[in-house]
Tab-separated table of C-alpha atoms in Angstrom:
chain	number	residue	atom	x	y	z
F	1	UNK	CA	1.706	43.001	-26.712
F	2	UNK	CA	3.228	43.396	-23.498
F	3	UNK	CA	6.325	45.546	-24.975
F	4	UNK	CA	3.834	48.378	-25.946
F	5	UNK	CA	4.322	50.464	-23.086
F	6	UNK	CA	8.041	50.034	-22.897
F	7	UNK	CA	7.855	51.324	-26.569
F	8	UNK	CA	5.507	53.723	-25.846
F	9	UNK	CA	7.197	55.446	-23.116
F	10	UNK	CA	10.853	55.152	-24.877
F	11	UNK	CA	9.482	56.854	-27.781
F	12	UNK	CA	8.575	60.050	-25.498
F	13	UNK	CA	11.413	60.340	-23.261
F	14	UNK	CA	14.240	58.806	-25.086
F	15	UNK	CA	16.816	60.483	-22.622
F	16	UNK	CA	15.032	59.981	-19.494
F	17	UNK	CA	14.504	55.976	-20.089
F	18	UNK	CA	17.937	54.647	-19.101
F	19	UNK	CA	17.582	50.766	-19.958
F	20	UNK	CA	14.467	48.502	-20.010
F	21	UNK	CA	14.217	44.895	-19.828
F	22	UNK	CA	11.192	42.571	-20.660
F	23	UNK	CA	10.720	39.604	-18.372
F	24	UNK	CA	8.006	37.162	-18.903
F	25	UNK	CA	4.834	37.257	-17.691
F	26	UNK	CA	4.067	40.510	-18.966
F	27	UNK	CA	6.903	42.179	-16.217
F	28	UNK	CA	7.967	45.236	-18.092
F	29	UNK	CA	10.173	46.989	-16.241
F	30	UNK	CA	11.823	50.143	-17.515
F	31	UNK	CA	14.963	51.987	-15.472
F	32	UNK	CA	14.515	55.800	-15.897
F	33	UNK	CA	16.476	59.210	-14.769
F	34	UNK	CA	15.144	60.128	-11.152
F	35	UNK	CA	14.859	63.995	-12.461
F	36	UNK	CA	11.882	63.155	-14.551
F	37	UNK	CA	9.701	60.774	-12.319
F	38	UNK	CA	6.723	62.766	-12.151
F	39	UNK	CA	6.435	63.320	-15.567
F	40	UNK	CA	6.946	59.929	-16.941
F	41	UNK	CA	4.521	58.710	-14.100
F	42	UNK	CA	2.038	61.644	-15.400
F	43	UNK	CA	2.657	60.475	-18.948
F	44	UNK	CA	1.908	56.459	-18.331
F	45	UNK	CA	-1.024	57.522	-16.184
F	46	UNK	CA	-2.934	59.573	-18.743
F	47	UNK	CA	-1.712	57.911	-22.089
F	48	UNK	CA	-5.150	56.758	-23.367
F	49	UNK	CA	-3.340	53.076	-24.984
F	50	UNK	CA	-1.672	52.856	-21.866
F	51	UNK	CA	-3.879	54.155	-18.922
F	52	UNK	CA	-2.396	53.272	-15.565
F	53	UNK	CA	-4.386	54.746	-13.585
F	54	UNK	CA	-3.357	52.374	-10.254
F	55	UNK	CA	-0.349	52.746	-8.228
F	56	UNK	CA	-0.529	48.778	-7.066
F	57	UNK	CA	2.986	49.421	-5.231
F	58	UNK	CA	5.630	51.553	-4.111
F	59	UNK	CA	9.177	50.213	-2.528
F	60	UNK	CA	12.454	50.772	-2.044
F	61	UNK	CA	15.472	48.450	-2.405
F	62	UNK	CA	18.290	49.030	-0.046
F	63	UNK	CA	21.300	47.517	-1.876
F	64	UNK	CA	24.065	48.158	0.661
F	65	UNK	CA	25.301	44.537	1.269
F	66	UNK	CA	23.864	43.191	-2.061
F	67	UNK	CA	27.374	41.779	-3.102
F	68	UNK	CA	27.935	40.085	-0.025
F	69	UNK	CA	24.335	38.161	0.173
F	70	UNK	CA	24.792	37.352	-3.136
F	71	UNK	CA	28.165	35.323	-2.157
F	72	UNK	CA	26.436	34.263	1.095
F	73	UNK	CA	27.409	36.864	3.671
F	74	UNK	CA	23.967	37.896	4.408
F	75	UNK	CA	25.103	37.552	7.842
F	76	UNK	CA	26.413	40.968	7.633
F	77	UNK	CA	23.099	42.368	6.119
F	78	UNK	CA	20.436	40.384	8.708
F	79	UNK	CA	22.575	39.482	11.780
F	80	UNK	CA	23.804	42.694	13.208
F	81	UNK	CA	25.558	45.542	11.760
F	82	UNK	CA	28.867	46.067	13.720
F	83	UNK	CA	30.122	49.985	13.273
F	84	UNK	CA	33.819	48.959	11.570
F	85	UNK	CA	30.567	47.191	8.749
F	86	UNK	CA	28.435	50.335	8.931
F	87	UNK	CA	31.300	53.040	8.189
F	88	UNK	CA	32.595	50.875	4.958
F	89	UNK	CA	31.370	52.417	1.650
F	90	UNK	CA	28.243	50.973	-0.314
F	91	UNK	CA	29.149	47.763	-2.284
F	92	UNK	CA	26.821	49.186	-4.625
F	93	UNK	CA	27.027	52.119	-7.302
F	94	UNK	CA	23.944	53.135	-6.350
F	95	UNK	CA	22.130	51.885	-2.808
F	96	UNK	CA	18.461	52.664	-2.677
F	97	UNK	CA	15.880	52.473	-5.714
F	98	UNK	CA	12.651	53.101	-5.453
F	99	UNK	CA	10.486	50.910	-7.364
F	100	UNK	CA	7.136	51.650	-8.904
F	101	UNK	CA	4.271	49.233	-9.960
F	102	UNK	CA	1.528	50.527	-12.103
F	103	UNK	CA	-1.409	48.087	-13.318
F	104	UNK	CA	-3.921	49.105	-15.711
F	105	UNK	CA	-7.289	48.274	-15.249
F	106	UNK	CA	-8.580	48.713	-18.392
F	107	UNK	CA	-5.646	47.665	-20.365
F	108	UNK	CA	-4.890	44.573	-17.999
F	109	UNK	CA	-1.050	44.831	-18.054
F	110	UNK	CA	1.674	46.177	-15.750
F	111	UNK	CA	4.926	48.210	-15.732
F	112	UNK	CA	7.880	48.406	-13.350
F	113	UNK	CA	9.343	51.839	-12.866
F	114	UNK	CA	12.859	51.384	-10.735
F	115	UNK	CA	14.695	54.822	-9.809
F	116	UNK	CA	17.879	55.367	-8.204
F	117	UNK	CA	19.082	57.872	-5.893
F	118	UNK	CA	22.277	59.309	-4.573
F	119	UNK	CA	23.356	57.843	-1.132
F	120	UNK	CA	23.378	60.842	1.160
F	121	UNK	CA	20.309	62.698	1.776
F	122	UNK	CA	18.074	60.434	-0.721
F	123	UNK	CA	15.656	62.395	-1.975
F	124	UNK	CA	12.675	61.828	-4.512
F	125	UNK	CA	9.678	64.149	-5.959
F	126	UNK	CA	6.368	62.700	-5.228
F	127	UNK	CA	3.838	61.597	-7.009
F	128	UNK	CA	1.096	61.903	-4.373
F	129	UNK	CA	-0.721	64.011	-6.922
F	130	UNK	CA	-0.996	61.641	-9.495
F	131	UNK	CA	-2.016	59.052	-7.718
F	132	UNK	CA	-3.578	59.124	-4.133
F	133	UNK	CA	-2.472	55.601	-3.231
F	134	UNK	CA	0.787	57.008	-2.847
F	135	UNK	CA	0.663	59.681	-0.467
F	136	UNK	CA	0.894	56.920	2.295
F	137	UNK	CA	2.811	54.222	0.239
F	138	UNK	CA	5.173	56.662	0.340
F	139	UNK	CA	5.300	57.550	4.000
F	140	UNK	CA	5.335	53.931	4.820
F	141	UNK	CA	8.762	54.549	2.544
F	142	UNK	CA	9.915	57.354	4.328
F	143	UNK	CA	9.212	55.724	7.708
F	144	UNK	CA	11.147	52.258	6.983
F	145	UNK	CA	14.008	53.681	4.849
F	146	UNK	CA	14.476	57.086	5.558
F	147	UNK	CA	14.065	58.659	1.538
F	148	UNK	CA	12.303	61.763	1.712
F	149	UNK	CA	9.864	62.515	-0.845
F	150	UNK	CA	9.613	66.194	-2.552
F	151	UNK	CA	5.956	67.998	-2.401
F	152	UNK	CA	4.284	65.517	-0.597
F	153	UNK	CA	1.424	67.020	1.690
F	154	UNK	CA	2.278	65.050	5.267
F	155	UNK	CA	6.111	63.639	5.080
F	156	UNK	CA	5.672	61.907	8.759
F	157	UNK	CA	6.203	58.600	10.159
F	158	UNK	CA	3.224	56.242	9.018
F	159	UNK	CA	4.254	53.460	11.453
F	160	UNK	CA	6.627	53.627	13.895
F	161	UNK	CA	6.530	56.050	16.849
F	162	UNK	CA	8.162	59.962	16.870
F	163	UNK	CA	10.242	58.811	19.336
F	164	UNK	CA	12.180	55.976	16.912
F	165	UNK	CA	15.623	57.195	15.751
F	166	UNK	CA	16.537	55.666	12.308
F	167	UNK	CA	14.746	54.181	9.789
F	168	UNK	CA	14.878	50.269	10.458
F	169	UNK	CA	14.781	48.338	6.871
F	170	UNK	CA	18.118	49.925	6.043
F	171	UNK	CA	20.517	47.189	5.989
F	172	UNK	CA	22.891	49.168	8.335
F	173	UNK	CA	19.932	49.728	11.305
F	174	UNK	CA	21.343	47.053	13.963
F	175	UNK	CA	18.505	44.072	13.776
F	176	UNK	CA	19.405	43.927	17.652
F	177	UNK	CA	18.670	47.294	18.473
F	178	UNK	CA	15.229	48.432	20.373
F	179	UNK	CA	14.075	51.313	21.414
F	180	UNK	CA	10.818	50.751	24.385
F	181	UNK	CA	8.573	53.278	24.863
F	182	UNK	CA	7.657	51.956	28.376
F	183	UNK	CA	10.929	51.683	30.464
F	184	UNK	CA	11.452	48.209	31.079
F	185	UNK	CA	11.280	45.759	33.928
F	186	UNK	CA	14.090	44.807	35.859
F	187	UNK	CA	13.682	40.852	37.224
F	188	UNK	CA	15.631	38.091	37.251
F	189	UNK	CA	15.113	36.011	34.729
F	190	UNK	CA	17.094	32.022	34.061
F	191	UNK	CA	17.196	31.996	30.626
F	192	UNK	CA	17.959	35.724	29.887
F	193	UNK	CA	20.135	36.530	32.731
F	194	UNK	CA	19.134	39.173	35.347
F	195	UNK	CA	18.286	42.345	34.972
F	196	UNK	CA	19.251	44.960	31.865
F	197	UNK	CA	22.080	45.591	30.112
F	198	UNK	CA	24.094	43.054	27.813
F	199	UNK	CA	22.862	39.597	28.059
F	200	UNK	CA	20.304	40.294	30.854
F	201	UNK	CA	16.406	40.659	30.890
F	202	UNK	CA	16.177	44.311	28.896
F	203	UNK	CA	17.889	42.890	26.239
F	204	UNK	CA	16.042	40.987	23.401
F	205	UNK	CA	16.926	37.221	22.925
F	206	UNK	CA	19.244	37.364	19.734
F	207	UNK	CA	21.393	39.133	22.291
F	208	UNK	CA	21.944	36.645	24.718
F	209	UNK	CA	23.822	33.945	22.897
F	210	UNK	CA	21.557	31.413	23.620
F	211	UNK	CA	21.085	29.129	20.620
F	212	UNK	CA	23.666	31.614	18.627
F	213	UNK	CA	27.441	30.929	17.628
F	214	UNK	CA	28.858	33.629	15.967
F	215	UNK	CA	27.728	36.466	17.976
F	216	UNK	CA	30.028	38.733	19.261
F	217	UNK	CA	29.278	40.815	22.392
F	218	UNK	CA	31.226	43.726	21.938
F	219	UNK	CA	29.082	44.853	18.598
F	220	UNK	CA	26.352	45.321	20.732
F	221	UNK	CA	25.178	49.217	21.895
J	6	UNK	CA	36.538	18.463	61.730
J	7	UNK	CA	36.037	18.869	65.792
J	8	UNK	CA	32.505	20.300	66.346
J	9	UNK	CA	31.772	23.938	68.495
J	10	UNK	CA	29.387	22.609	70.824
J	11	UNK	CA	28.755	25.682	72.066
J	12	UNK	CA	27.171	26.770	68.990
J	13	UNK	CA	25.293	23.246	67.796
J	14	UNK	CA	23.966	24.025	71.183
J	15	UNK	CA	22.733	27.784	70.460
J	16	UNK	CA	21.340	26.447	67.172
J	17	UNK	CA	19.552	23.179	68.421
J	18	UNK	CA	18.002	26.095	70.787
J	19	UNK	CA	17.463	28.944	68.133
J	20	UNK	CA	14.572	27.441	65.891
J	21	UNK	CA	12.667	26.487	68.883
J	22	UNK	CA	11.886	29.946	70.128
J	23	UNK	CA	12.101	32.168	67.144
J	24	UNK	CA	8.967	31.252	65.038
J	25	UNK	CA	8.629	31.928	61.218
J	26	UNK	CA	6.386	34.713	60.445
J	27	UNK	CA	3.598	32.399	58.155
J	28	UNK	CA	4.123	29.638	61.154
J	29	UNK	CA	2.651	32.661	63.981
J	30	UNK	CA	-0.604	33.316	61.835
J	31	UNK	CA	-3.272	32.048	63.429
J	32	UNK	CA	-5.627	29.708	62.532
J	33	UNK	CA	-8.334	32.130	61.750
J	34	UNK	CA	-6.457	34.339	59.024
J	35	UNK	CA	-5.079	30.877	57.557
J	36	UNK	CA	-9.049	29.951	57.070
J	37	UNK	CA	-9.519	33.084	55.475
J	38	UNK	CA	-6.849	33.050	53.162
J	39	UNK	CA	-7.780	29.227	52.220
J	40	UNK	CA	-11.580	30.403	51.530
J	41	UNK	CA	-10.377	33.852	50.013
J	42	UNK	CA	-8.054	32.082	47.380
J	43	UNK	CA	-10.921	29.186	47.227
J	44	UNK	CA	-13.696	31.863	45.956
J	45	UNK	CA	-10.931	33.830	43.880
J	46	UNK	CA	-9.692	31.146	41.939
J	47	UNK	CA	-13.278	29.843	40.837
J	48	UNK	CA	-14.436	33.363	39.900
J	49	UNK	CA	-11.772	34.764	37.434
J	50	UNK	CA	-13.056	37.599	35.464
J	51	UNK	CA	-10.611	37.883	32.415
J	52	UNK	CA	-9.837	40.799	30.310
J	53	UNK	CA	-8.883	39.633	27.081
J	54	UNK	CA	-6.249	42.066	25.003
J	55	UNK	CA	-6.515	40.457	21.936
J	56	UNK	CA	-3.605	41.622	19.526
J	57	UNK	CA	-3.010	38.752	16.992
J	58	UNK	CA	-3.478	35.954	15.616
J	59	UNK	CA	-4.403	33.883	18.962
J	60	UNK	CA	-7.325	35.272	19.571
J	61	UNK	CA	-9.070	32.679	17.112
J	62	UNK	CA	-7.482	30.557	19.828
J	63	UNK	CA	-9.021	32.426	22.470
J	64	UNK	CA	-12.442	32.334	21.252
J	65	UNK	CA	-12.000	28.372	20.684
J	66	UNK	CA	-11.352	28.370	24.458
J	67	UNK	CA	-14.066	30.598	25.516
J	68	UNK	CA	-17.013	28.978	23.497
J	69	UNK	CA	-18.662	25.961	23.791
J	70	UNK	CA	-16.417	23.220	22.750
J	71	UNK	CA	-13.891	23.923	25.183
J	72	UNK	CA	-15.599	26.479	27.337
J	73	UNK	CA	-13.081	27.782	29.964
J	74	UNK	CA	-16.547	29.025	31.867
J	75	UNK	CA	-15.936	24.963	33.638
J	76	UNK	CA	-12.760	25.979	35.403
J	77	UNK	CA	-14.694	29.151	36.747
J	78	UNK	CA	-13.531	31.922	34.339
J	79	UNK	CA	-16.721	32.713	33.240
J	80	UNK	CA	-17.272	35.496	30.601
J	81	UNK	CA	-14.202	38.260	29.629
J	82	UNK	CA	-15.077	41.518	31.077
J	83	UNK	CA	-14.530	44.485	28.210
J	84	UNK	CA	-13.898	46.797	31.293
J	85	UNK	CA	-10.343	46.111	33.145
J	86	UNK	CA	-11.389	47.984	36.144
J	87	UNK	CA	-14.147	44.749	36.299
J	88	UNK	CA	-11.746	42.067	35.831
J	89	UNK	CA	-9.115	40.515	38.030
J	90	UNK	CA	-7.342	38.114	34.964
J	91	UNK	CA	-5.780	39.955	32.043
J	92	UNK	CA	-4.929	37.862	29.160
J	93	UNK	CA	-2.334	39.059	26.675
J	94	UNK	CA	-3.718	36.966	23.626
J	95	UNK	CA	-1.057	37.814	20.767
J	96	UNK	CA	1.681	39.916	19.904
J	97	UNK	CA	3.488	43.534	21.631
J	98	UNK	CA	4.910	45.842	19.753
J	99	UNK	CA	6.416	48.755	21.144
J	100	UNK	CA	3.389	51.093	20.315
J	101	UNK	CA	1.007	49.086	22.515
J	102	UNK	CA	3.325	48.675	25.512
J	103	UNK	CA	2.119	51.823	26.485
J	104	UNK	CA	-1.604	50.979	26.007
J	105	UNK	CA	-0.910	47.185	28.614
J	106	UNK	CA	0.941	49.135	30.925
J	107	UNK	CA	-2.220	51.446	31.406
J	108	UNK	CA	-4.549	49.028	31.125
J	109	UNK	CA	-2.918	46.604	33.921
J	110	UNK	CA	-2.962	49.793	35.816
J	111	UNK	CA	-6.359	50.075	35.810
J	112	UNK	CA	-7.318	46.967	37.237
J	113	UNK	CA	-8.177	46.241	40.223
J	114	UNK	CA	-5.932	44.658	42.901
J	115	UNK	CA	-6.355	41.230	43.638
J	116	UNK	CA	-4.957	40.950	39.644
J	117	UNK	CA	-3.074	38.184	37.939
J	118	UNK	CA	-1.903	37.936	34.294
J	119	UNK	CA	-1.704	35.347	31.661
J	120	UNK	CA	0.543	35.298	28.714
J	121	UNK	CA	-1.289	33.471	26.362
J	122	UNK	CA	0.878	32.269	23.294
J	123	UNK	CA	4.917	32.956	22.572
J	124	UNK	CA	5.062	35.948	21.325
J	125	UNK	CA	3.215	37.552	24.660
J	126	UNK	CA	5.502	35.358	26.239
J	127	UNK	CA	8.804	35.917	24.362
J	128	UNK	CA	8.402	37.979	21.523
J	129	UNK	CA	7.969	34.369	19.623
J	130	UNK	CA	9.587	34.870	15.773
J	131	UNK	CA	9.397	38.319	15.889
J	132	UNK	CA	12.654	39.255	17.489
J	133	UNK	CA	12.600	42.775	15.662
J	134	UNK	CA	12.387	46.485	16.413
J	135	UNK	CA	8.551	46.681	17.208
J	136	UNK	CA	8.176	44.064	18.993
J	137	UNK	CA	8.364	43.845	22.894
J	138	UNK	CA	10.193	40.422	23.674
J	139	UNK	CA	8.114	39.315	25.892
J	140	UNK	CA	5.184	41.105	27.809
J	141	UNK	CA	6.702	40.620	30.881
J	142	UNK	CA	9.032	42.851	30.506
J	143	UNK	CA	6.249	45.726	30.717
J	144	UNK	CA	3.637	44.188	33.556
J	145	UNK	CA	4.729	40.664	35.895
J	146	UNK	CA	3.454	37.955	34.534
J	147	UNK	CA	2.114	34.868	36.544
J	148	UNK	CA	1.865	31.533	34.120
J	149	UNK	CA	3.127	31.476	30.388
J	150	UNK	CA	0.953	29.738	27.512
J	151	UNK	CA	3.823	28.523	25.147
J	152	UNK	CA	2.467	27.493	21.937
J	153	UNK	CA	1.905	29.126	18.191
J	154	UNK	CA	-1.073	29.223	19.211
J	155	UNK	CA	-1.504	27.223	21.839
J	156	UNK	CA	-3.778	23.936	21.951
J	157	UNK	CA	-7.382	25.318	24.234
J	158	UNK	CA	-6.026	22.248	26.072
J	159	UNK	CA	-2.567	24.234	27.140
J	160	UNK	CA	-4.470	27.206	27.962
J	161	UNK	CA	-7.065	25.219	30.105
J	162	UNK	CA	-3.596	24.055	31.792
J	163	UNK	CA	-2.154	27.183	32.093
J	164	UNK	CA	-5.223	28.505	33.908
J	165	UNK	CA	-5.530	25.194	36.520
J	166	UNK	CA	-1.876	26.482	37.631
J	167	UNK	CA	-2.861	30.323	37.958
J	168	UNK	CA	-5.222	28.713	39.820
J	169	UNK	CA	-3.280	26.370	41.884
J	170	UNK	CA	-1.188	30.089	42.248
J	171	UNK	CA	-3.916	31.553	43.273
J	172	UNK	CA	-4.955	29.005	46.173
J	173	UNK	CA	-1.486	29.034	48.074
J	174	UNK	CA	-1.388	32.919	47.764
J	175	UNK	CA	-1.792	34.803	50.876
J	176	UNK	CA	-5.353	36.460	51.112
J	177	UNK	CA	-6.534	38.624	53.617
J	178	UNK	CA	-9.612	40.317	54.279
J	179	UNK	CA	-8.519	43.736	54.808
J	180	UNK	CA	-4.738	44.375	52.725
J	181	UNK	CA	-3.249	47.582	52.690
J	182	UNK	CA	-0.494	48.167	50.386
J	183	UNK	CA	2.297	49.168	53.998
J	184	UNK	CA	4.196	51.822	51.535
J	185	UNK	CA	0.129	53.700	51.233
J	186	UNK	CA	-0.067	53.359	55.188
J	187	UNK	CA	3.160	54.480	55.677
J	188	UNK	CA	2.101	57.679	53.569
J	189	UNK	CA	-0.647	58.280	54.838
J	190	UNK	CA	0.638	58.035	58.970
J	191	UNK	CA	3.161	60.515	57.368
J	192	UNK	CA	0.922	62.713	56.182
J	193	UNK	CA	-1.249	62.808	59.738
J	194	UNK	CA	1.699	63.412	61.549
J	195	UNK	CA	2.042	66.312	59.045
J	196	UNK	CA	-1.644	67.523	59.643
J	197	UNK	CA	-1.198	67.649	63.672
J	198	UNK	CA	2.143	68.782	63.993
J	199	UNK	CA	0.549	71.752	61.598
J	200	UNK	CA	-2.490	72.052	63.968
J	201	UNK	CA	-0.562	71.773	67.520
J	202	UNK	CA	1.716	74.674	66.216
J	203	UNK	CA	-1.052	77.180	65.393
């Protein structure tokens, strides 16, 4: 039952459909060829036995320190991200996919779409026209991990200020790093240390080393 | 150690003819701070900026059951030019800094803020990139409500202290901010120097 759109949609684009994988519960999820995004999504959307006609989600997967988290180094992913970290290569093949979920309302069941994209300049066509959900789902993408997304009307922040440099999910944005619109107060403060700069009052707590062990100054900017 | 008696002397002499500045007020401006500072700390007009999740809090400490209206605070003013006590009542990010800053601004002096909860106070949990840590690192801040949220009973505490503050502040009938007078004798002197050389 829930295979049928996996079937469905292998049987159409047999090149396009790189692998798919049932999992239970009814998660279908089905790896395809970035190229042909749209049209798959335009396919699964107006298939009358398959009729998705909701976008429930769109995200993005940064997989840049997956290997280490997986043998417990998350450290280097959540932590900070010192530059000698950042200028390694991915650990991954691949490092972002974006990740579709499409729910039928009339059909009650679900597929998982999961794309991947080159590392430098990743790029993506939209799919703002099929679905209007996704116009913002994906600026909300653009804005927190930087992938840019082809023929969409309005590719601007969603969230975040013009001002912010970077896109902050990316698992090399320094979790330490701020950038205030207001300028900040200079005052003396006990637990922070006086004034800004490293370990004083215009610099967030996780730089301070209070309460921390192994944080090391120098990796700060 | 031998002892300089020559300066023991000078210093047993010193303190006795150089008064403090707060010691040479007279007794009428210290009545009239003490009264000032009386009526100001029983007549707190807060502002509430209500970001998060402690303003449920807030409202359990403004209505009946706890009613902060005892300690004098009576009802939150929705204008900041009528209020003299801003509460920050939740979370800063980075995108409303700019909205506190101009909102403290347009108070009136006297002013005096609350941080009401951790993450006004700190940041809290959220030690990320849109969050300021702390909001005193925009606008001062004059007690801290710790707490996630805090009890109505902390916040009740916090405000006897602002009040307690308040009471041994220095209040005066007539206070000029001295950098504004200093401009201003600056800019007379401008006006009749112009004048005296026509």
């Amino acid at each position: 039952m829930s295979k049928i759109s996996l079937e469905r949609l292998q049987a159409r684009f047999p090149k396009d459909v790189l692998a798919v994988e049932t999992l239970p519960h009814g998660d279908d999820v089905a790896r395809v060829r970035r190229e042909a995004i749209v049209e798959i999504c335009h396919f699964l959307r107006d298939d009358p036995e398959l009729d998705f006609k909701m976008l429930s989600d769109l995200t993005i997967i940064d997989s840049l320190t997956r290997r280490s988290e997986a043998f417990g180094g998350s450290s280097r992913a959540s932590m900070e991200a010192p530059p000698h970290v950042r200028q390694q290569p991915s650990e991954a093949a691949v490092r972002f996919t974006v990740i579709y979920q499409l729910y039928s309302i009339t059909k009650k069941h679900r597929v998982r779409l999961k794309a991947d994209l080159d590392d430098k300049e990743p790029h993506l066509e939209s799919v703002s026209s099929l679905w209007k959900t996704a116009n913002w789902l994906e600026r909300a993408a653009f804005d927190l991990f930087g992938v840019k997304f082809d023929g969409h009307p309005n590719m601007e922040r969603i969230f975040l200020y013009p001002e912010f440099k970077g896109y902050p999910l990316r698992k090399d944005y320094p979790v330490n790093k701020r950038q205030p619109l207001v300028e900040e107060r200079n005052f003396p403060d006990l637990v922070r240390g006086p004034g800004p700069g490293p370990g004083g009052a215009g610099v967030p707590m996780s730089q301070t080393l209070v309460g921390r062990i192994n944080v090391n100054r120098e990796t700060y900017d | 150690m031998p002892v300089d008696l020559k300066e023991t002397s000078e210093a047993a002499l010193v303190p006795a003819l150089v008064t403090r500045r707060e010691d040479a007020q007279s007794f009428m401006e210290k009545l009239v701070s003490g009264s000032l500072g009386w009526a100001r700390k029983y007549s707190l007009f807060t502002y509430p900026f209500v970001t998060a999740c402690c303003g449920m809090e807030y409202m359990s400490v403004a209505s009946s059951r706890y009613d902060i209206a005892r300690f004098g605070a009576e009802f939150p003013r929705f204008s900041p030019r009528q209020a003299d006590l801003l509460m920050i009542v939740g979370t800063i990010n980075v995108k409303q800094s700019v909205v506190l800053k101009r909102v403290y601004e347009q108070m009136c002096e006297p002013k005096w803020v609350m941080a009401f909860g951790v993450c006004a106070s700190s940041g809290g949990f959220y030690d990320n990139y849109a969050t300021v840590q702390g909001a005193d690192r925009i606008i001062p801040v004059d007690v801290y409500v710790p707490g996630c949220p805090p009890r109505p009973e902390q916040v009740l505490d916090g405000l006897r202290l602002l009040q307690d503050k308040i009471q041994t502040q220095k209040h005066s009938l007539i206070s000029r901010d001295q950098a504004a007078i200093a401009e201003d004798a600056g800019r007379r002197k401008g006006f009749f120097q112009k004048i005296l050389s026509k």
